[in-house]
Structures are given as structure tokens and as C-alpha cells.
mmCIF file of C-alpha atoms in Angstrom:
data_model
loop_
_atom_site.group_PDB
_atom_site.id
_atom_site.type_symbol
_atom_site.label_atom_id
_atom_site.label_comp_id
_atom_site.label_asym_id
_atom_site.label_seq_id
_atom_site.Cartn_x
_atom_site.Cartn_y
_atom_site.Cartn_z
ATOM 1 C CA MET F 1 -125.466 54.752 -1.446
ATOM 2 C CA SER F 2 -125.295 51.539 -3.443
ATOM 3 C CA SER F 3 -122.973 49.704 -1.042
ATOM 4 C CA GLY F 4 -125.432 50.407 1.758
ATOM 5 C CA PHE F 5 -128.242 49.077 -0.405
ATOM 6 C CA LYS F 6 -126.216 45.979 -1.277
ATOM 7 C CA LEU F 7 -125.627 45.379 2.409
ATOM 8 C CA THR F 8 -129.330 45.669 3.122
ATOM 9 C CA VAL F 9 -130.098 43.149 0.390
ATOM 10 C CA LYS F 10 -127.433 40.838 1.796
ATOM 11 C CA LEU F 11 -128.877 41.132 5.280
ATOM 12 C CA ILE F 12 -132.361 40.365 3.986
ATOM 13 C CA CYS F 13 -130.967 37.291 2.201
ATOM 14 C CA MET F 14 -129.268 36.202 5.401
ATOM 15 C CA LEU F 15 -132.500 36.592 7.360
ATOM 16 C CA ALA F 16 -134.397 34.663 4.700
ATOM 17 C CA ALA F 17 -131.821 31.875 4.860
ATOM 18 C CA MET F 18 -132.196 31.811 8.623
ATOM 19 C CA LEU F 19 -135.956 31.551 8.411
ATOM 20 C CA LEU F 20 -135.736 28.728 5.891
ATOM 21 C CA SER F 21 -133.377 26.734 8.043
ATOM 22 C CA THR F 22 -135.107 25.277 11.080
ATOM 23 C CA SER F 23 -131.721 24.778 12.713
ATOM 24 C CA ALA F 24 -131.305 28.500 13.094
ATOM 25 C CA PHE F 25 -134.265 28.732 15.471
ATOM 26 C CA ALA F 26 -133.141 29.023 19.039
ATOM 27 C CA HIS F 27 -134.025 26.026 21.157
ATOM 28 C CA GLN F 28 -133.340 25.426 24.828
ATOM 29 C CA PHE F 29 -133.317 22.830 27.569
ATOM 30 C CA SER F 30 -133.349 23.138 31.335
ATOM 31 C CA GLN F 31 -132.800 21.122 34.467
ATOM 32 C CA GLY F 32 -133.266 22.773 37.859
ATOM 33 C CA ASP F 33 -131.341 26.034 37.884
ATOM 34 C CA ILE F 34 -129.430 25.226 34.700
ATOM 35 C CA LYS F 35 -130.650 26.389 31.324
ATOM 36 C CA ILE F 36 -128.941 25.371 28.061
ATOM 37 C CA GLY F 37 -129.441 27.748 25.140
ATOM 38 C CA HIS F 38 -129.257 26.729 21.484
ATOM 39 C CA PRO F 39 -126.835 23.783 21.569
ATOM 40 C CA TRP F 40 -125.365 23.357 18.069
ATOM 41 C CA SER F 41 -122.534 21.450 16.485
ATOM 42 C CA ARG F 42 -120.497 22.287 13.403
ATOM 43 C CA VAL F 43 -120.823 20.137 10.275
ATOM 44 C CA THR F 44 -117.824 17.819 10.006
ATOM 45 C CA PRO F 45 -115.749 16.727 7.055
ATOM 46 C CA SER F 46 -115.882 13.066 6.094
ATOM 47 C CA ALA F 47 -114.159 10.798 8.668
ATOM 48 C CA ALA F 48 -113.318 13.698 10.982
ATOM 49 C CA PRO F 49 -111.878 12.372 14.271
ATOM 50 C CA VAL F 50 -113.340 15.258 16.278
ATOM 51 C CA ALA F 51 -116.213 17.745 16.158
ATOM 52 C CA GLY F 52 -116.792 21.072 17.895
ATOM 53 C CA ALA F 53 -120.058 21.824 19.714
ATOM 54 C CA TYR F 54 -121.340 25.051 21.243
ATOM 55 C CA LEU F 55 -124.072 26.349 23.562
ATOM 56 C CA THR F 56 -124.917 28.889 26.234
ATOM 57 C CA VAL F 57 -125.271 27.837 29.891
ATOM 58 C CA THR F 58 -127.227 29.956 32.339
ATOM 59 C CA ASN F 59 -127.163 29.261 36.062
ATOM 60 C CA SER F 60 -130.119 30.908 37.776
ATOM 61 C CA GLY F 61 -129.332 29.284 41.132
ATOM 62 C CA SER F 62 -127.625 30.815 44.148
ATOM 63 C CA GLN F 63 -124.624 28.456 43.999
ATOM 64 C CA PRO F 64 -121.922 28.213 41.316
ATOM 65 C CA ASP F 65 -121.978 25.118 39.122
ATOM 66 C CA ARG F 66 -119.549 23.510 36.735
ATOM 67 C CA LEU F 67 -120.027 21.923 33.303
ATOM 68 C CA THR F 68 -117.522 19.067 33.251
ATOM 69 C CA GLY F 69 -118.316 17.243 30.003
ATOM 70 C CA GLY F 70 -120.851 14.749 28.814
ATOM 71 C CA SER F 71 -121.762 11.865 26.591
ATOM 72 C CA THR F 72 -123.609 11.189 23.360
ATOM 73 C CA PRO F 73 -124.499 8.024 21.447
ATOM 74 C CA ILE F 74 -122.736 9.419 18.380
ATOM 75 C CA ALA F 75 -119.222 9.816 19.871
ATOM 76 C CA ASP F 76 -116.854 8.284 22.421
ATOM 77 C CA ARG F 77 -117.322 11.201 24.821
ATOM 78 C CA ILE F 78 -117.731 14.964 25.116
ATOM 79 C CA GLU F 79 -114.945 17.054 26.643
ATOM 80 C CA VAL F 80 -114.666 20.734 27.526
ATOM 81 C CA HIS F 81 -111.847 22.418 25.601
ATOM 82 C CA GLN F 82 -110.507 25.902 25.202
ATOM 83 C CA MET F 83 -109.048 27.387 22.056
ATOM 84 C CA THR F 84 -106.887 30.492 22.161
ATOM 85 C CA MET F 85 -105.302 32.576 19.402
ATOM 86 C CA ASP F 86 -102.102 34.385 20.190
ATOM 87 C CA ASP F 87 -99.810 35.985 17.585
ATOM 88 C CA GLY F 88 -101.617 34.064 14.867
ATOM 89 C CA ILE F 89 -101.010 30.725 16.594
ATOM 90 C CA ALA F 90 -103.998 28.560 17.505
ATOM 91 C CA ARG F 91 -103.764 26.517 20.692
ATOM 92 C CA MET F 92 -106.307 24.037 21.954
ATOM 93 C CA ARG F 93 -106.332 22.631 25.503
ATOM 94 C CA PRO F 94 -108.724 20.364 27.370
ATOM 95 C CA LEU F 95 -110.231 21.837 30.549
ATOM 96 C CA PRO F 96 -110.377 18.684 32.719
ATOM 97 C CA ASP F 97 -112.185 20.562 35.503
ATOM 98 C CA GLY F 98 -114.668 21.950 33.018
ATOM 99 C CA VAL F 99 -116.032 25.460 33.005
ATOM 100 C CA GLU F 100 -117.555 27.249 35.975
ATOM 101 C CA ILE F 101 -120.880 29.021 35.741
ATOM 102 C CA ALA F 102 -121.143 31.440 38.650
ATOM 103 C CA ALA F 103 -124.446 31.890 40.474
ATOM 104 C CA GLY F 104 -126.752 33.982 38.328
ATOM 105 C CA ALA F 105 -124.262 34.018 35.454
ATOM 106 C CA SER F 106 -124.338 32.928 31.831
ATOM 107 C CA VAL F 107 -121.403 31.418 29.930
ATOM 108 C CA GLU F 108 -121.249 31.168 26.164
ATOM 109 C CA LEU F 109 -119.340 28.275 24.599
ATOM 110 C CA ALA F 110 -118.546 29.563 21.123
ATOM 111 C CA PRO F 111 -116.138 29.076 18.190
ATOM 112 C CA GLY F 112 -112.685 30.427 18.947
ATOM 113 C CA GLY F 113 -113.079 30.095 22.729
ATOM 114 C CA ILE F 114 -114.284 27.540 25.252
ATOM 115 C CA HIS F 115 -116.200 24.815 23.424
ATOM 116 C CA LEU F 116 -117.291 21.206 23.667
ATOM 117 C CA MET F 117 -115.345 18.635 21.712
ATOM 118 C CA LEU F 118 -116.864 15.368 20.539
ATOM 119 C CA ILE F 119 -114.137 12.740 20.537
ATOM 120 C CA LYS F 120 -114.264 10.204 17.694
ATOM 121 C CA PRO F 121 -117.744 10.810 16.267
ATOM 122 C CA ASN F 122 -119.090 7.600 14.734
ATOM 123 C CA GLN F 123 -120.912 9.456 11.973
ATOM 124 C CA GLN F 124 -120.428 12.519 9.802
ATOM 125 C CA LEU F 125 -122.395 15.516 11.072
ATOM 126 C CA ILE F 126 -124.637 16.725 8.251
ATOM 127 C CA GLU F 127 -126.200 20.181 8.161
ATOM 128 C CA GLY F 128 -129.775 20.212 9.447
ATOM 129 C CA SER F 129 -129.503 16.925 11.366
ATOM 130 C CA SER F 130 -129.563 16.669 15.151
ATOM 131 C CA PHE F 131 -128.349 14.333 17.886
ATOM 132 C CA LYS F 132 -129.021 13.765 21.568
ATOM 133 C CA ALA F 133 -126.463 14.285 24.322
ATOM 134 C CA THR F 134 -126.206 14.307 28.098
ATOM 135 C CA LEU F 135 -124.279 17.115 29.761
ATOM 136 C CA GLU F 136 -122.724 16.601 33.174
ATOM 137 C CA PHE F 137 -122.768 19.290 35.840
ATOM 138 C CA ALA F 138 -120.998 19.082 39.209
ATOM 139 C CA ARG F 139 -124.088 20.346 41.091
ATOM 140 C CA ALA F 140 -127.102 20.021 38.822
ATOM 141 C CA GLY F 141 -126.190 16.513 37.688
ATOM 142 C CA THR F 142 -127.092 15.519 34.140
ATOM 143 C CA VAL F 143 -129.014 17.563 31.592
ATOM 144 C CA GLU F 144 -130.482 15.933 28.489
ATOM 145 C CA ILE F 145 -130.173 18.075 25.377
ATOM 146 C CA GLU F 146 -130.240 17.845 21.604
ATOM 147 C CA PHE F 147 -127.639 19.462 19.346
ATOM 148 C CA VAL F 148 -128.594 20.737 15.913
ATOM 149 C CA VAL F 149 -125.911 20.580 13.219
ATOM 150 C CA GLN F 150 -125.133 23.888 11.525
ATOM 151 C CA ARG F 151 -122.502 24.966 9.059
ATOM 152 C CA ASN F 152 -122.072 28.368 10.679
ATOM 153 C CA PRO F 153 -123.023 30.068 13.930
ATOM 154 C CA THR F 154 -126.503 31.556 14.028
ATOM 155 C CA VAL F 155 -126.012 35.089 12.761
ATOM 156 C CA GLU F 156 -126.360 37.736 15.412
ATOM 157 C CA THR F 157 -127.195 41.270 14.401
ATOM 158 C CA GLY F 158 -124.752 44.015 15.165
ATOM 159 C CA SER F 159 -121.561 41.992 15.652
ATOM 160 C CA GLY F 160 -120.493 42.444 12.027
ATOM 161 C CA ASN F 161 -117.602 39.993 12.220
ATOM 162 C CA GLU F 162 -119.377 36.771 11.348
ATOM 163 C CA HIS F 163 -120.254 36.652 7.684
ATOM 164 C CA GLY F 164 -121.051 33.004 7.305
ATOM 165 C CA GLY F 165 -124.764 33.366 6.774
ATOM 166 C CA HIS F 166 -125.080 33.183 3.032
ATOM 167 C CA THR F 167 -127.531 31.019 1.169
ATOM 168 C CA PRO F 168 -126.127 27.551 0.458
ATOM 169 C CA MET Z 1 -130.355 53.398 8.699
ATOM 170 C CA SER Z 2 -128.406 51.456 6.069
ATOM 171 C CA GLY Z 3 -125.824 54.261 6.099
ATOM 172 C CA LEU Z 4 -125.260 53.682 9.796
ATOM 173 C CA ARG Z 5 -124.958 49.948 9.156
ATOM 174 C CA ALA Z 6 -122.428 50.543 6.389
ATOM 175 C CA PHE Z 7 -120.463 52.827 8.696
ATOM 176 C CA ARG Z 8 -120.465 50.206 11.438
ATOM 177 C CA LEU Z 9 -119.203 47.625 8.959
ATOM 178 C CA MET Z 10 -116.504 49.987 7.770
ATOM 179 C CA VAL Z 11 -115.327 50.475 11.357
ATOM 180 C CA TRP Z 12 -115.203 46.694 11.791
ATOM 181 C CA ALA Z 13 -113.296 46.308 8.541
ATOM 182 C CA ALA Z 14 -110.791 48.935 9.712
ATOM 183 C CA ILE Z 15 -110.315 47.099 13.011
ATOM 184 C CA VAL Z 16 -109.798 43.784 11.209
ATOM 185 C CA VAL Z 17 -107.320 45.272 8.710
ATOM 186 C CA LEU Z 18 -105.404 46.911 11.546
ATOM 187 C CA GLY Z 19 -105.408 43.642 13.482
ATOM 188 C CA MET Z 20 -104.124 41.763 10.430
ATOM 189 C CA PHE Z 21 -101.328 44.295 10.009
ATOM 190 C CA VAL Z 22 -100.263 43.765 13.626
ATOM 191 C CA ILE Z 23 -100.329 39.965 13.236
ATOM 192 C CA VAL Z 24 -98.401 39.997 9.957
ATOM 193 C CA SER Z 25 -95.826 42.499 11.163
ATOM 194 C CA THR Z 26 -95.187 40.646 14.423
ATOM 195 C CA GLN Z 27 -94.805 37.371 12.497
ATOM 196 C CA LEU Z 28 -92.393 38.893 10.026
ATOM 197 C CA SER Z 29 -90.355 40.685 12.625
ATOM 198 C CA GLY Z 30 -89.784 37.358 14.413
ATOM 199 C CA GLY Z 31 -86.167 36.912 13.361
ATOM 200 C CA SER Z 32 -85.120 40.030 11.508
ATOM 201 C CA PRO Z 33 -85.099 43.545 12.915
ATOM 202 C CA THR Z 34 -86.256 44.925 9.541
ATOM 203 C CA GLY Z 35 -89.736 43.492 9.767
ATOM 204 C CA GLU Z 36 -91.190 45.506 6.893
ATOM 205 C CA THR Z 37 -93.950 43.852 4.909
ATOM 206 C CA SER Z 38 -91.955 44.383 1.728
ATOM 207 C CA SER Z 39 -89.016 42.420 3.088
ATOM 208 C CA GLY Z 40 -91.385 39.538 3.901
ATOM 209 C CA THR Z 41 -90.130 37.805 0.775
ATOM 210 C CA ALA Z 42 -86.986 36.856 2.629
ATOM 211 C CA LYS Z 43 -88.902 35.210 5.442
ATOM 212 C CA VAL Z 44 -91.938 33.658 3.774
ATOM 213 C CA GLY Z 45 -91.593 31.475 0.705
ATOM 214 C CA GLY Z 46 -88.832 28.918 0.492
ATOM 215 C CA PRO Z 47 -88.187 25.368 -0.660
ATOM 216 C CA PHE Z 48 -90.557 22.591 0.428
ATOM 217 C CA SER Z 49 -91.511 19.191 -0.919
ATOM 218 C CA LEU Z 50 -94.559 17.203 0.204
ATOM 219 C CA VAL Z 51 -96.975 14.545 -1.076
ATOM 220 C CA SER Z 52 -100.625 15.307 -1.836
ATOM 221 C CA HIS Z 53 -103.635 13.292 -0.656
ATOM 222 C CA THR Z 54 -103.896 12.034 -4.224
ATOM 223 C CA GLY Z 55 -100.322 10.730 -4.111
ATOM 224 C CA GLU Z 56 -98.400 13.285 -6.198
ATOM 225 C CA ARG Z 57 -95.313 15.060 -4.995
ATOM 226 C CA VAL Z 58 -95.824 18.828 -4.810
ATOM 227 C CA ASP Z 59 -92.924 21.193 -4.261
ATOM 228 C CA ASN Z 60 -92.247 24.895 -4.618
ATOM 229 C CA GLN Z 61 -90.712 24.325 -8.073
ATOM 230 C CA ALA Z 62 -93.830 22.585 -9.354
ATOM 231 C CA LEU Z 63 -95.715 25.702 -8.244
ATOM 232 C CA ALA Z 64 -93.337 28.149 -9.933
ATOM 233 C CA GLY Z 65 -95.293 30.713 -11.955
ATOM 234 C CA ARG Z 66 -98.559 29.942 -10.131
ATOM 235 C CA PRO Z 67 -99.991 31.954 -7.233
ATOM 236 C CA TYR Z 68 -101.078 29.790 -4.316
ATOM 237 C CA LEU Z 69 -102.586 29.728 -0.824
ATOM 238 C CA VAL Z 70 -101.109 27.808 2.097
ATOM 239 C CA PHE Z 71 -102.900 26.851 5.292
ATOM 240 C CA PHE Z 72 -101.402 24.749 8.095
ATOM 241 C CA GLY Z 73 -103.670 22.505 10.161
ATOM 242 C CA PHE Z 74 -104.569 18.939 11.093
ATOM 243 C CA THR Z 75 -107.669 16.756 11.085
ATOM 244 C CA TYR Z 76 -107.821 16.380 14.907
ATOM 245 C CA CYS Z 77 -108.481 20.130 15.064
ATOM 246 C CA PRO Z 78 -112.223 20.550 15.754
ATOM 247 C CA ASP Z 79 -112.763 24.213 15.087
ATOM 248 C CA ILE Z 80 -110.486 26.464 13.094
ATOM 249 C CA CYS Z 81 -109.171 23.919 10.551
ATOM 250 C CA PRO Z 82 -112.438 22.501 9.192
ATOM 251 C CA THR Z 83 -113.979 25.967 9.404
ATOM 252 C CA THR Z 84 -111.184 27.474 7.306
ATOM 253 C CA LEU Z 85 -111.471 24.672 4.734
ATOM 254 C CA PHE Z 86 -115.267 25.031 4.527
ATOM 255 C CA GLU Z 87 -114.868 28.801 4.180
ATOM 256 C CA LEU Z 88 -112.249 28.412 1.437
ATOM 257 C CA THR Z 89 -114.608 26.001 -0.310
ATOM 258 C CA ASP Z 90 -117.425 28.573 -0.165
ATOM 259 C CA LEU Z 91 -115.173 31.366 -1.425
ATOM 260 C CA MET Z 92 -113.881 29.201 -4.293
ATOM 261 C CA THR Z 93 -117.427 28.212 -5.232
ATOM 262 C CA GLU Z 94 -118.369 31.889 -5.380
ATOM 263 C CA LEU Z 95 -115.279 32.748 -7.447
ATOM 264 C CA GLY Z 96 -115.944 29.843 -9.815
ATOM 265 C CA PRO Z 97 -113.372 29.623 -12.650
ATOM 266 C CA VAL Z 98 -111.475 32.599 -11.155
ATOM 267 C CA ALA Z 99 -110.363 30.216 -8.389
ATOM 268 C CA ASP Z 100 -108.652 28.083 -11.082
ATOM 269 C CA GLY Z 101 -106.100 30.907 -11.138
ATOM 270 C CA PHE Z 102 -104.457 29.763 -7.915
ATOM 271 C CA GLU Z 103 -103.629 26.575 -6.030
ATOM 272 C CA VAL Z 104 -104.839 25.950 -2.490
ATOM 273 C CA LEU Z 105 -102.638 23.859 -0.206
ATOM 274 C CA PHE Z 106 -103.630 22.484 3.198
ATOM 275 C CA ILE Z 107 -100.431 21.280 4.851
ATOM 276 C CA THR Z 108 -100.877 18.935 7.810
ATOM 277 C CA VAL Z 109 -98.707 19.667 10.843
ATOM 278 C CA ASP Z 110 -99.624 16.208 12.169
ATOM 279 C CA PRO Z 111 -98.358 13.682 9.578
ATOM 280 C CA GLU Z 112 -98.262 11.043 12.312
ATOM 281 C CA ARG Z 113 -102.073 10.777 12.500
ATOM 282 C CA ASP Z 114 -102.957 12.413 9.171
ATOM 283 C CA THR Z 115 -102.045 9.583 6.822
ATOM 284 C CA GLN Z 116 -102.594 9.959 3.087
ATOM 285 C CA GLU Z 117 -105.729 7.779 3.405
ATOM 286 C CA ALA Z 118 -107.099 9.867 6.293
ATOM 287 C CA LEU Z 119 -106.498 13.067 4.319
ATOM 288 C CA ALA Z 120 -108.035 11.618 1.144
ATOM 289 C CA SER Z 121 -111.227 10.835 3.061
ATOM 290 C CA TYR Z 122 -111.206 14.200 4.873
ATOM 291 C CA MET Z 123 -110.781 16.169 1.636
ATOM 292 C CA THR Z 124 -113.887 14.694 -0.031
ATOM 293 C CA SER Z 125 -115.894 17.287 1.927
ATOM 294 C CA PHE Z 126 -114.168 20.296 0.371
ATOM 295 C CA ASP Z 127 -113.586 21.943 -3.012
ATOM 296 C CA SER Z 128 -111.796 19.346 -5.115
ATOM 297 C CA ARG Z 129 -109.209 21.970 -6.113
ATOM 298 C CA ILE Z 130 -107.844 22.043 -2.527
ATOM 299 C CA LEU Z 131 -104.821 19.770 -2.091
ATOM 300 C CA ALA Z 132 -103.928 18.305 1.308
ATOM 301 C CA LEU Z 133 -100.188 17.831 1.656
ATOM 302 C CA ARG Z 134 -98.172 15.743 4.091
ATOM 303 C CA GLY Z 135 -94.541 14.839 4.484
ATOM 304 C CA THR Z 136 -92.127 13.102 6.808
ATOM 305 C CA ALA Z 137 -91.339 14.906 10.065
ATOM 306 C CA ALA Z 138 -88.297 16.507 8.372
ATOM 307 C CA GLU Z 139 -90.280 17.514 5.253
ATOM 308 C CA THR Z 140 -92.994 19.006 7.458
ATOM 309 C CA ASP Z 141 -90.381 20.995 9.396
ATOM 310 C CA SER Z 142 -88.927 22.333 6.129
ATOM 311 C CA ALA Z 143 -92.375 23.381 4.935
ATOM 312 C CA LEU Z 144 -93.039 25.198 8.224
ATOM 313 C CA LYS Z 145 -89.681 26.914 7.950
ATOM 314 C CA ALA Z 146 -90.400 27.933 4.347
ATOM 315 C CA PHE Z 147 -93.383 29.954 5.561
ATOM 316 C CA SER Z 148 -91.981 31.060 8.933
ATOM 317 C CA ALA Z 149 -94.883 29.116 10.385
ATOM 318 C CA TYR Z 150 -95.059 27.481 13.774
ATOM 319 C CA ALA Z 151 -96.248 24.058 14.920
ATOM 320 C CA LYS Z 152 -95.624 22.196 18.119
ATOM 321 C CA LYS Z 153 -96.784 18.844 19.437
ATOM 322 C CA VAL Z 154 -98.316 19.174 22.907
ATOM 323 C CA PRO Z 155 -98.821 15.977 24.935
ATOM 324 C CA LEU Z 156 -102.176 15.508 26.673
ATOM 325 C CA GLU Z 157 -103.419 12.847 29.086
ATOM 326 C CA ALA Z 158 -103.489 9.145 28.211
ATOM 327 C CA GLY Z 159 -100.837 9.348 25.510
ATOM 328 C CA GLU Z 160 -102.897 11.700 23.373
ATOM 329 C CA TYR Z 161 -101.663 14.982 21.983
ATOM 330 C CA THR Z 162 -102.727 18.137 20.213
ATOM 331 C CA MET Z 163 -100.921 20.540 17.899
ATOM 332 C CA ASP Z 164 -100.348 24.266 18.344
ATOM 333 C CA HIS Z 165 -100.072 25.838 14.911
ATOM 334 C CA THR Z 166 -100.068 29.018 12.828
ATOM 335 C CA ALA Z 167 -103.674 29.448 11.762
ATOM 336 C CA GLY Z 168 -103.759 32.147 9.067
ATOM 337 C CA VAL Z 169 -103.870 31.581 5.310
ATOM 338 C CA PHE Z 170 -100.680 32.595 3.450
ATOM 339 C CA LEU Z 171 -101.161 34.197 0.037
ATOM 340 C CA MET Z 172 -98.195 33.480 -2.259
ATOM 341 C CA LYS Z 173 -97.592 35.312 -5.529
ATOM 342 C CA SER Z 174 -96.686 33.669 -8.827
ATOM 343 C CA ASP Z 175 -93.011 34.612 -8.407
ATOM 344 C CA GLY Z 176 -92.951 32.698 -5.110
ATOM 345 C CA SER Z 177 -92.922 35.822 -2.964
ATOM 346 C CA PHE Z 178 -95.221 36.501 -0.017
ATOM 347 C CA GLY Z 179 -98.459 38.278 -0.921
ATOM 348 C CA GLY Z 180 -99.928 38.731 2.566
ATOM 349 C CA MET Z 181 -102.220 36.853 4.916
ATOM 350 C CA MET Z 182 -105.924 36.126 4.822
ATOM 351 C CA ASP Z 183 -107.822 35.843 8.073
ATOM 352 C CA MET Z 184 -111.161 34.045 8.185
ATOM 353 C CA HIS Z 185 -112.519 36.777 10.473
ATOM 354 C CA GLU Z 186 -112.080 39.402 7.781
ATOM 355 C CA PRO Z 187 -115.270 40.466 6.010
ATOM 356 C CA ARG Z 188 -116.207 38.062 3.242
ATOM 357 C CA GLU Z 189 -115.863 40.766 0.578
ATOM 358 C CA THR Z 190 -112.277 41.509 1.717
ATOM 359 C CA ARG Z 191 -111.375 37.827 1.448
ATOM 360 C CA LEU Z 192 -112.943 37.546 -2.011
ATOM 361 C CA GLU Z 193 -111.031 40.622 -3.156
ATOM 362 C CA LYS Z 194 -107.738 39.220 -1.835
ATOM 363 C CA LEU Z 195 -108.352 35.994 -3.734
ATOM 364 C CA ARG Z 196 -109.312 37.852 -6.942
ATOM 365 C CA ARG Z 197 -106.131 39.883 -6.653
ATOM 366 C CA ILE Z 198 -103.931 36.825 -6.107
ATOM 367 C CA ALA Z 199 -105.681 35.040 -9.016
ATOM 368 C CA ARG Z 200 -104.814 37.981 -11.323
ATOM 369 C CA ASP Z 201 -101.141 37.735 -10.347
ATOM 370 C CA GLN Z 202 -100.098 35.444 -13.194
ATOM 371 C CA VAL Z 203 -96.484 35.252 -14.448
ATOM 372 C CA THR Z 204 -96.739 38.302 -16.681
ATOM 373 C CA GLY Z 205 -98.165 40.384 -13.834
ATOM 374 C CA SER Z 206 -96.360 42.190 -10.956
#
């Protein structure tokens, strides 16, 4: 089955690309009951007025918490936004109250859904670079993290619908 | 093992193709009761006239005889717009000279903030064959109408706003008729094949 073989080769290439790129390694930060998994931001075009950023929040406490936004030296501010696709139409809305993380729950901020938006970045985000940020939580307070800049999401096995992981 | 993987990918591809069919057919059936894909020519592909980020006027007549891709977006869009443009850049790089066979147009739905200068700077990050186009409010409306596309300004707090917009990539044949949609969630090989097919559709073809 040559197509199966080709796929295997492709997957091996993808894995190799992941291993070569330090940004693909999962990294995490925590503060009290809040754990932030692999915060990453998408590379931006030149002079882009906004940038998308993504992460996973886990709340291991017994009370719900809320991620309301944040700040970073490289942009005016960080807001929580939600993107939806309906009938081929993309809609993007700020979530001024942020996103709730129920007690014991985990919420993924990912492309095409709830995400963080950097307003007016003062520099272009280049693949492989990183920047510091402070996230604000209603209960846990502030959490210091560092975003890595990636061109594509870290490839997960088995999902099959994200084919961005090719060698640059 | 790899057979199972291939099967899983095939299932995903089937789901994506089915999903695309639903999206395209619902878009086409918007105004006319005969929403067949073949009658899409009546709904998608009409007159438009805009100015590129390099300052030239581009209209449907200038494109006559050339297949082309159209994508609507705006630079204040953090996710889907830059992602689509980066993806198109990657696909065009992979296709190499084959991608010379079609034009790629990124039409801003936000000409108010996306000035020619802003677009010129934005486009330096992508394949130089991609043209960003903008027009007056009326010209932008005509372009949207030409592709049965949708865009709406939505006010936010503090005088700011965002744009709702059609997010798929339109594939247009050399005779100006609609050649289908391309979704960035489709498998990469499907997207490459769609682009190869549209690139082959030169005047003598079809």
C-alpha cells in the first residue's frame, strides 16, 4: 500500500520536524491551583495589528476560576476572544468576562475557538522566538508565563485534521 | 498499522468533503431555490473592480481567461485570515511554477482600516504572487456581491469594531465561472490537488 507508506514517511518527517523545533516541546507554568499548558502564539505578518495566542488552563482547585485577560510588554493588552464559524462565515467576539474554568476542569484555548488576542503588538512575532506575559485570573490572581511563537499548532496524533506540520 | 492510519485519514477526508458540500450547497441555495452546484455560475462570479496593494486596478475583465482564487478577510483578524494566507503561501511554494497558472486575490472587507500602505506592509510576509485588493465601500460591496460573499461591520466597545466575513477560498475557473471552494481544514493533499486542477484550467481547457 504505497499511500500508506507515504503517510508513514510523512508522519516521520513531521515528528522529525517537531523534534528539531524546540518550540514544539510542551512547556507549562503554574500558580496555586492553576496550571497553564503550552502557551503559544501564531507567527504574525509584518505590521499585523493583532495576534492570536493559545494555551490550556487546568484548574485543580475546588472552586471555579475565570481567565479574564492579561498583559505583555510586547502588546497593548491581552483579551479573551471567541471565534465561531457558521455557514462558512467567521465571527469573532471579545469575551469581556473571560472564560470560566470549572473546579477540576481543563479548558483549551485553540485556533478556531476561544483564544487570546494580543492587541497592537509592537513587534512582529517570528517563529521560534518567545515573549513573557502575565495572565489575570479572578481567583488565582496573576500567573507569569512565556509564549513560544509557532507557525502551526503542535501536531497531535490521531486528530488527522491538522496538516500544518511539514518541514519549513 | 499504516493501513489503519490510512483508513482513518480516508474517513476524515470523507467527513471534510461532505462538510464542504454542505457549506457550498447552503451558500449557493441562499437566494435561488435551484441551489445545484452546477448552477453556481449564476451566483458566484460577477463584475468587480478593486485596487491592489501595489497600486494597480484589478477587475474581473483583467482576469478574463485566467483561473483565480479569492479570499475575503482583513488585517485585524488574528486567526483565520493570516493562517489562510500563510497556508496559501506554503501551498504555492510547494506547487512552484504550477502556481503561476492562477492568480490569488485577498480582498479586504475592511477598507477603512486596511489602507493600501497597511496592506503593502502586511503582504510582505506572504508569497509575492498573492495580491491584496481594496476598494471604496461601494466597490467592496460589489465585490462581495460578485461572489455571494458576506461581510458585516460589528461595533465593539470603545469605538472599535470587528468584521464578520465569509472565510472560505473561492476557486474561479478561467471562463469566470465558479470552480468550488477550498477549506483550510481539508487535508493538504486535497488542497494541492484542487489548486493543480484549477491551474490546468487554462482558456483552451473545460
